[in-house]
Coordinates of C-alpha atoms and ligand atoms in Angstrom, one line a residue:
X1 CA 76.0 110.9 129.9
X2 CA 78.5 112.7 127.7
X3 CA 81.8 111.9 126.1
X4 CA 84.7 114.2 124.9
X5 CA 84.6 114.3 121.1
X6 CA 87.7 115.6 119.3
X7 CA 87.2 116.8 115.7
X8 CA 89.2 118.4 113.0
X9 CA 88.0 121.8 111.8
X10 CA 89.2 124.2 109.2
X11 CA 90.5 127.5 110.7
X12 CA 89.4 129.5 107.6
X13 CA 88.6 129.0 104.0
X14 CA 91.5 127.5 102.1
X15 CA 92.8 128.9 98.9
X16 CA 95.8 127.2 97.2
X17 CA 97.4 124.0 98.5
X18 CA 96.4 123.1 102.0
X19 CA 98.9 123.0 104.9
X20 CA 98.7 121.7 108.4
X21 CA 98.3 125.3 109.7
X22 CA 94.9 125.5 108.0
X23 CA 93.4 123.1 110.5
X24 CA 92.9 122.7 114.2
X25 CA 91.8 119.8 116.4
X26 CA 88.9 121.0 118.7
X27 CA 87.0 119.4 121.5
X28 CA 83.4 119.3 122.5
X29 CA 81.2 117.4 124.9
X30 CA 78.9 115.0 122.9
X31 CA 75.9 113.0 124.0
X32 CA 76.8 109.4 124.7
X33 CA 73.1 108.3 124.8
X34 CA 71.6 108.6 121.4
X35 CA 68.0 110.0 121.1
X36 CA 65.3 107.7 119.7
X37 CA 66.3 106.5 116.2
X38 CA 69.9 107.7 116.5
X39 CA 73.2 105.7 116.4
X40 CA 76.5 106.7 118.0
X41 CA 79.6 105.5 116.1
X42 CA 83.2 105.5 117.3
X43 CA 85.2 106.2 114.2
X44 CA 88.1 103.8 113.5
X45 CA 89.3 104.7 110.0
X46 CA 88.8 108.1 108.3
X47 CA 89.0 108.5 104.5
X48 CA 91.3 111.4 103.3
X49 CA 90.2 112.6 99.9
X50 CA 91.3 115.3 97.5
X51 CA 87.8 116.5 96.7
X52 CA 87.4 117.8 100.3
X53 CA 89.6 120.7 99.4
X54 CA 86.9 122.0 97.0
X55 CA 84.5 122.2 100.0
X56 CA 86.9 124.2 102.0
X57 CA 87.2 127.1 99.5
X58 CA 85.3 130.4 99.8
X59 CA 83.8 129.9 96.4
X60 CA 83.3 126.5 95.1
X61 CA 82.2 124.9 91.9
X62 CA 80.5 122.2 94.1
X63 CA 77.5 124.5 94.4
X64 CA 76.4 122.2 91.5
X65 CA 76.0 119.4 93.9
X66 CA 72.4 120.1 94.7
X67 CA 69.6 117.7 95.6
X68 CA 68.6 115.7 92.6
X69 CA 72.1 115.4 91.2
X70 CA 73.1 113.1 94.0
X71 CA 71.1 111.2 96.6
X72 CA 70.2 113.2 99.7
X73 CA 73.0 113.0 102.2
X74 CA 75.7 112.6 99.6
X75 CA 74.8 115.9 98.0
X76 CA 74.1 117.9 101.1
X77 CA 76.9 116.8 103.4
X78 CA 79.7 115.4 101.2
X79 CA 79.9 117.8 98.4
X80 CA 78.4 121.1 99.4
X81 CA 80.8 123.9 100.1
X82 CA 81.3 124.8 103.7
X83 CA 79.4 128.0 104.4
X84 CA 81.9 128.8 107.2
X85 CA 84.7 127.3 109.2
X86 CA 83.4 124.0 110.4
X87 CA 84.0 120.3 110.9
X88 CA 84.3 118.0 107.9
X89 CA 82.1 115.1 107.0
X90 CA 83.8 112.2 105.3
X91 CA 83.5 108.6 104.4
X92 CA 84.7 106.5 107.4
X93 CA 84.4 103.2 109.1
X94 CA 83.7 102.6 112.8
X95 CA 82.0 100.7 115.5
X96 CA 78.5 101.3 117.0
X97 CA 79.0 102.1 120.7
X98 CA 75.4 103.1 121.5
X99 CA 72.2 102.7 119.6
X100 CA 68.6 103.8 120.0
X101 CA 67.6 102.3 116.6
X102 CA 66.5 98.7 116.1
X103 CA 68.6 98.1 113.0
X104 CA 71.9 98.7 114.8
X105 CA 73.4 97.4 118.0
X106 CA 76.5 98.1 120.0
X107 CA 79.5 96.3 118.4
X108 CA 78.2 96.5 114.8
X109 CA 80.8 97.7 112.3
X110 CA 79.7 100.3 109.8
X111 CA 81.0 102.2 106.9
X112 CA 79.5 105.4 105.4
X113 CA 79.3 109.1 105.8
X114 CA 80.7 110.1 109.3
X115 CA 83.2 112.8 110.2
X116 CA 86.8 113.7 110.8
X117 CA 86.2 113.2 114.5
X118 CA 86.3 110.6 117.2
X119 CA 82.5 110.0 117.4
X120 CA 79.6 110.7 115.0
X121 CA 75.9 110.5 115.7
X122 CA 73.7 109.5 112.7
X123 CA 70.1 108.8 112.2
X124 CA 69.5 106.0 109.6
X125 CA 67.2 106.9 106.7
X126 CA 67.2 106.0 103.0
X127 CA 69.0 109.3 102.3
X128 CA 71.9 108.5 104.7
X129 CA 74.9 106.7 103.1
X130 CA 75.7 104.0 105.6
X131 CA 76.1 100.2 105.4
X132 CA 76.8 97.6 108.0
X133 CA 79.9 95.6 107.5
X134 CA 78.9 92.0 107.8
X135 CA 80.8 89.9 110.3
X136 CA 81.4 87.4 107.5
X137 CA 82.9 90.0 105.1
X138 CA 85.4 87.4 104.1
X139 CA 87.9 88.6 106.7
X140 CA 88.7 91.8 104.9
X141 CA 90.2 94.4 107.2
X142 CA 87.7 97.2 108.2
X143 CA 89.9 99.7 106.3
X144 CA 89.1 98.0 103.0
X145 CA 85.5 99.1 103.4
X146 CA 86.4 102.7 102.9
X147 CA 88.9 101.9 100.2
X148 CA 88.6 99.1 97.7
X149 CA 85.2 98.0 99.0
X150 CA 84.1 101.6 99.5
X151 CA 84.2 104.8 97.5
X152 CA 87.6 104.2 95.9
X153 CA 86.4 100.9 94.5
X154 CA 83.1 102.3 93.4
X155 CA 84.9 105.2 91.6
X156 CA 87.4 102.9 89.9
X157 CA 85.0 100.1 89.0
X158 CA 82.1 102.3 88.0
X159 CA 84.3 104.9 86.2
X160 CA 86.2 102.2 84.3
X161 CA 83.6 99.6 83.4
X162 CA 80.4 101.7 83.3
X163 CA 81.7 104.9 81.9
X164 CA 84.6 103.7 79.7
X165 CA 83.1 100.4 78.6
X166 CA 86.5 98.8 77.8
X167 CA 87.0 96.3 75.1
X168 CA 89.8 93.7 75.4
X169 CA 93.0 94.9 73.7
X170 CA 92.2 98.6 74.1
X171 CA 94.9 101.0 75.2
X172 CA 94.3 102.7 78.5
X173 CA 96.1 105.6 80.1
X174 CA 95.6 106.3 83.9
X175 CA 96.9 109.5 85.6
X176 CA 97.7 109.6 89.4
X177 CA 98.1 105.9 88.8
X178 CA 99.7 105.0 92.1
X179 CA 96.9 106.7 94.1
X180 CA 93.8 105.2 95.6
X181 CA 91.6 105.3 92.6
X182 CA 94.3 105.1 89.9
X183 CA 96.0 102.0 91.3
X184 CA 92.7 100.1 91.2
X185 CA 91.7 101.4 87.7
X186 CA 95.0 100.2 86.2
X187 CA 94.6 96.7 87.7
X188 CA 91.0 96.5 86.6
X189 CA 92.1 97.4 83.1
X190 CA 94.6 94.6 83.1
X191 CA 92.0 92.2 84.2
X192 CA 89.8 93.4 81.3
X193 CA 92.6 92.5 78.9
X194 CA 93.7 96.0 78.1
X195 CA 97.1 97.5 77.5
X196 CA 97.7 99.9 80.4
X197 CA 100.2 102.8 81.0
X198 CA 100.1 104.9 84.2
X199 CA 101.9 108.0 85.3
X200 CA 102.9 109.1 88.7
X201 CA 105.2 111.6 90.4
X202 CA 108.2 109.6 91.6
X203 CA 110.6 106.9 90.4
X204 CA 109.5 104.6 93.3
X205 CA 105.9 105.0 92.3
X206 CA 106.7 104.2 88.7
X207 CA 108.5 101.0 89.8
X208 CA 105.5 100.0 91.9
X209 CA 103.2 100.4 88.9
X210 CA 105.3 98.3 86.6
X211 CA 106.2 95.8 89.3
X212 CA 103.6 94.9 92.0
X213 CA 100.6 96.4 90.1
X214 CA 101.4 94.8 86.7
X215 CA 100.9 97.9 84.5
X216 CA 102.4 97.4 81.0
X217 CA 104.4 100.6 81.4
X218 CA 104.6 103.7 83.5
X219 CA 106.4 107.1 83.6
X220 CA 107.2 109.9 85.9
X221 CA 105.2 112.9 84.5
X222 CA 107.4 115.4 86.5
X223 CA 110.4 114.3 84.3
X224 CA 108.6 114.9 81.0
X225 CA 109.0 118.4 79.7
X226 CA 106.4 117.8 77.0
X227 CA 103.5 115.6 78.0
X228 CA 102.0 115.4 74.5
X229 CA 105.2 113.9 73.1
X230 CA 105.6 111.6 76.1
X231 CA 102.2 110.1 75.5
X232 CA 103.0 109.8 71.8
X233 CA 106.0 107.7 72.9
X234 CA 104.0 105.5 75.2
X235 CA 101.0 105.2 72.9
X236 CA 102.4 105.2 69.3
X237 CA 99.0 103.8 68.2
X238 CA 96.9 106.2 70.3
X239 CA 94.9 106.0 73.5
X240 CA 91.4 104.4 73.5
X241 CA 90.5 105.2 77.1
X242 CA 91.8 107.9 79.4
X243 CA 90.9 107.7 83.1
X244 CA 91.4 111.2 84.3
X245 CA 92.4 112.1 87.9
X246 CA 94.6 115.1 87.3
X247 CA 93.3 117.7 84.7
X248 CA 95.3 120.7 83.4
X249 CA 98.0 119.9 80.9
X250 CA 97.6 116.1 81.4
X251 CA 94.1 116.2 80.0
X252 CA 95.1 118.3 77.0
X253 CA 98.0 115.9 76.3
X254 CA 95.8 112.9 76.6
X255 CA 93.1 114.3 74.3
X256 CA 95.7 115.1 71.7
X257 CA 96.7 111.4 71.7
X258 CA 93.2 109.9 71.8
X259 CA 92.0 107.6 69.0
X260 CA 88.7 108.1 67.2
X261 CA 85.8 107.1 69.5
X262 CA 88.0 107.3 72.5
X263 CA 86.4 107.7 75.9
X264 CA 87.6 109.9 78.8
X265 CA 86.2 109.2 82.3
X266 CA 86.5 112.4 84.2
X267 CA 87.0 111.2 87.8
X268 CA 88.8 114.3 89.1
X269 CA 91.2 117.1 88.3
X270 CA 93.5 117.3 91.4
X271 CA 96.0 119.6 89.7
X272 CA 93.3 122.2 89.4
X273 CA 92.0 122.0 93.0
X274 CA 94.8 124.1 94.5
X275 CA 94.7 126.7 91.8
X276 CA 98.4 126.0 91.2
X277 CA 97.9 124.7 87.6
X278 CA 95.9 126.4 84.9
X279 CA 92.6 124.7 84.0
X280 CA 92.6 122.4 81.0
X281 CA 92.0 124.0 77.7
X282 CA 91.3 121.0 75.4
X283 CA 91.2 121.4 71.7
X284 CA 87.5 120.9 71.2
X285 CA 87.8 120.5 67.4
X286 CA 89.9 117.5 68.2
X287 CA 87.1 116.1 70.4
X288 CA 84.6 116.7 67.6
X289 CA 86.6 115.3 64.7
X290 CA 87.6 112.2 66.7
X291 CA 84.1 111.7 68.2
X292 CA 85.6 111.5 71.7
X293 CA 83.3 111.0 74.6
X294 CA 84.2 112.9 77.8
X295 CA 82.0 112.0 80.8
X296 CA 82.2 113.2 84.3
X297 CA 80.8 111.0 87.1
X298 CA 80.6 110.6 90.9
X299 CA 81.2 107.4 92.9
X300 CA 77.7 107.8 94.3
X301 CA 76.2 107.5 90.8
X302 CA 76.8 103.8 91.3
X303 CA 75.3 103.4 94.8
X304 CA 72.6 101.1 93.5
X305 CA 75.3 98.7 92.2
X306 CA 77.4 98.8 95.3
X307 CA 76.8 95.2 96.3
X308 CA 77.2 94.0 92.7
X309 CA 80.6 95.8 92.3
X310 CA 81.8 94.6 95.7
X311 CA 81.1 91.0 94.9
X312 CA 83.3 91.2 91.9
X313 CA 86.0 93.4 93.5
X314 CA 86.0 91.3 96.7
X315 CA 86.6 88.2 94.7
X316 CA 89.6 89.7 92.9
X317 CA 91.1 90.9 96.1
X318 CA 90.6 87.5 97.8
X319 CA 92.1 85.7 94.8
X320 CA 95.2 88.0 94.8
X321 CA 94.3 89.5 91.4
X322 CA 94.0 93.0 92.8
X323 CA 96.6 94.5 95.2
X324 CA 95.2 96.9 97.7
X325 CA 97.5 99.8 98.7
X326 CA 96.8 101.6 102.0
X327 CA 98.8 104.5 103.3
X328 CA 97.8 104.8 107.0
X329 CA 98.6 107.7 109.4
X330 CA 97.9 107.3 113.1
X331 CA 95.6 109.4 115.3
X332 CA 93.2 112.3 114.7
X333 CA 96.0 114.9 115.0
X334 CA 97.5 113.5 111.8
X335 CA 94.5 114.3 109.7
X336 CA 95.8 117.8 108.6
X337 CA 99.2 116.4 107.5
X338 CA 97.6 113.4 105.9
X339 CA 95.3 115.7 103.9
X340 CA 98.1 118.0 102.8
X341 CA 100.2 115.0 101.7
X342 CA 97.7 114.2 98.9
X343 CA 98.5 117.5 97.2
X344 CA 102.3 117.0 97.7
X345 CA 102.2 113.5 96.1
X346 CA 103.3 112.0 99.4
X347 CA 100.8 109.1 99.6
X348 CA 100.9 105.8 97.9
X349 CA 97.5 104.2 97.5
X350 CA 94.5 105.1 99.7
X351 CA 95.3 107.7 102.3
X352 CA 93.6 106.8 105.6
X353 CA 93.8 107.9 109.2
X354 CA 93.5 105.2 111.9
X355 CA 91.9 106.3 115.2
X356 CA 92.3 104.4 118.4
Ligands
NAP1 N1 84.4 111.2 90.8 C1 84.5 110.7 92.0 O1 83.5 110.2 92.6 C2 85.8 110.6 92.7 C3 85.9 109.8 93.9 C4 87.2 109.7 94.5 C5 88.3 110.4 93.9 N2 88.1 111.2 92.8 C6 89.2 111.9 92.2 O2 90.1 111.0 91.8 C7 91.4 111.6 91.8 C8 92.3 110.7 92.7 O3 91.8 110.7 94.0 P1 92.4 109.7 95.1 O4 91.5 109.7 96.2 O5 92.6 108.4 94.4 O6 93.7 110.4 95.5 P2 95.2 109.7 95.3 O7 95.4 109.6 93.8 O8 95.4 108.6 96.2 O9 96.1 110.9 95.9 C9 96.3 112.1 95.1 C10 97.5 111.9 94.2 O10 97.4 112.8 93.1 C11 98.7 113.2 92.6 N3 98.7 114.6 92.5 C12 98.6 115.5 93.5 N4 98.8 116.8 93.0 C13 99.0 116.6 91.6 C14 99.2 117.5 90.5 N5 99.2 118.8 90.7 N6 99.4 117.0 89.3 C15 99.4 115.7 89.1 N7 99.1 114.8 90.1 C16 99.0 115.2 91.3 C17 99.7 112.7 93.6 O11 100.4 111.6 93.1 P3 101.7 111.8 92.1 O12 102.8 111.2 92.8 O13 101.3 111.0 90.9 O14 101.8 113.2 91.8 C18 98.9 112.2 94.8 O15 99.5 111.2 95.5 C19 91.2 113.0 92.4 O16 91.2 113.9 91.3 C20 89.9 112.9 93.1 O17 89.2 114.1 93.2 C21 86.9 111.2 92.2

């Protein structure tokens, strides 16, 4: 038996900011009956992530994502550059509709590496990033499992607590602070007793940070002609921790305002993905003299601590200590515009596409 499977494909390699015209929705007939050991998932929520753009370029720095740096599937399917025009793998959540594997049965909810498509077949193995969402998952919506209880939560929690090692009272700066990762980092930093300032690209986002999300302060970076002096104003006593989501000038400005022994968690550099902004040229003497630590990391570095992180984060969400922001578009056809929106600053919180 077969089923019509619609999937989103890139029309060509993408250079610059993505637009809707770079993608198309295609159809194929897919097997409904999995082969031995396989599981067929109907995807219900797709994650829309900035890093995907780096996989869609002709030449990509992600050639560094080779086996050994990341666990099997994460390296080979999530980060590797697309060799040609093709469908996109992504973190997603869905429901098992057919299974030829003892561990999974029809009706099970799962979250892990699936695809920008209606249905995905996967074969469980230790290298495959996939987890069952327990029925008793405290009543969290399925979407949370690819957001605060998925890669966004792992990135924010691991990047902030494991990489930055915050101490109560330290001063923290978060860029792209109203986004999926940034909005969580800022709230985690407040829970750790830090002073937190975030930046974002609209007045409404700034209000959200200072209001609902409880940041100590926030500013619109697009209205600041000189980011170095803006940060000097918001951090007269210097920055201890910078959670970096943006790159370019923002990284240079943050480094210029860091305190001795400051830590920078390099989560992402979205302004550099489109080639629109020049790459950061930090003053390395500043880094040396101030003994600043700059550390890059991947969410998947923390896979072994996934359950541990989620126990803490889930508790905070349940107790209302962490607000979860989800920006949901409807239908597979909306994937291209949802993806382009990330680079136009049009999302607030985690960008998701809901199918069915
Ligand atoms: N290391 C990892 O494992 C990992 C995992 C997930 C995400 N990340 C990284 O974390 C960062 C945030 O990802 P996310 O999923 O949470 O996305 P997000 O912040 O929810 O969405 C992207 C946001 O970035 C801002 N932005 C877009 N272009 C910009 C530019 N040129 N300059 C400054 N800001 C810009 C926009 O908000 P504004 O209104 O503020 O402009 C936009 O809403 C990205 O760099 C991503 O690659 C890393």
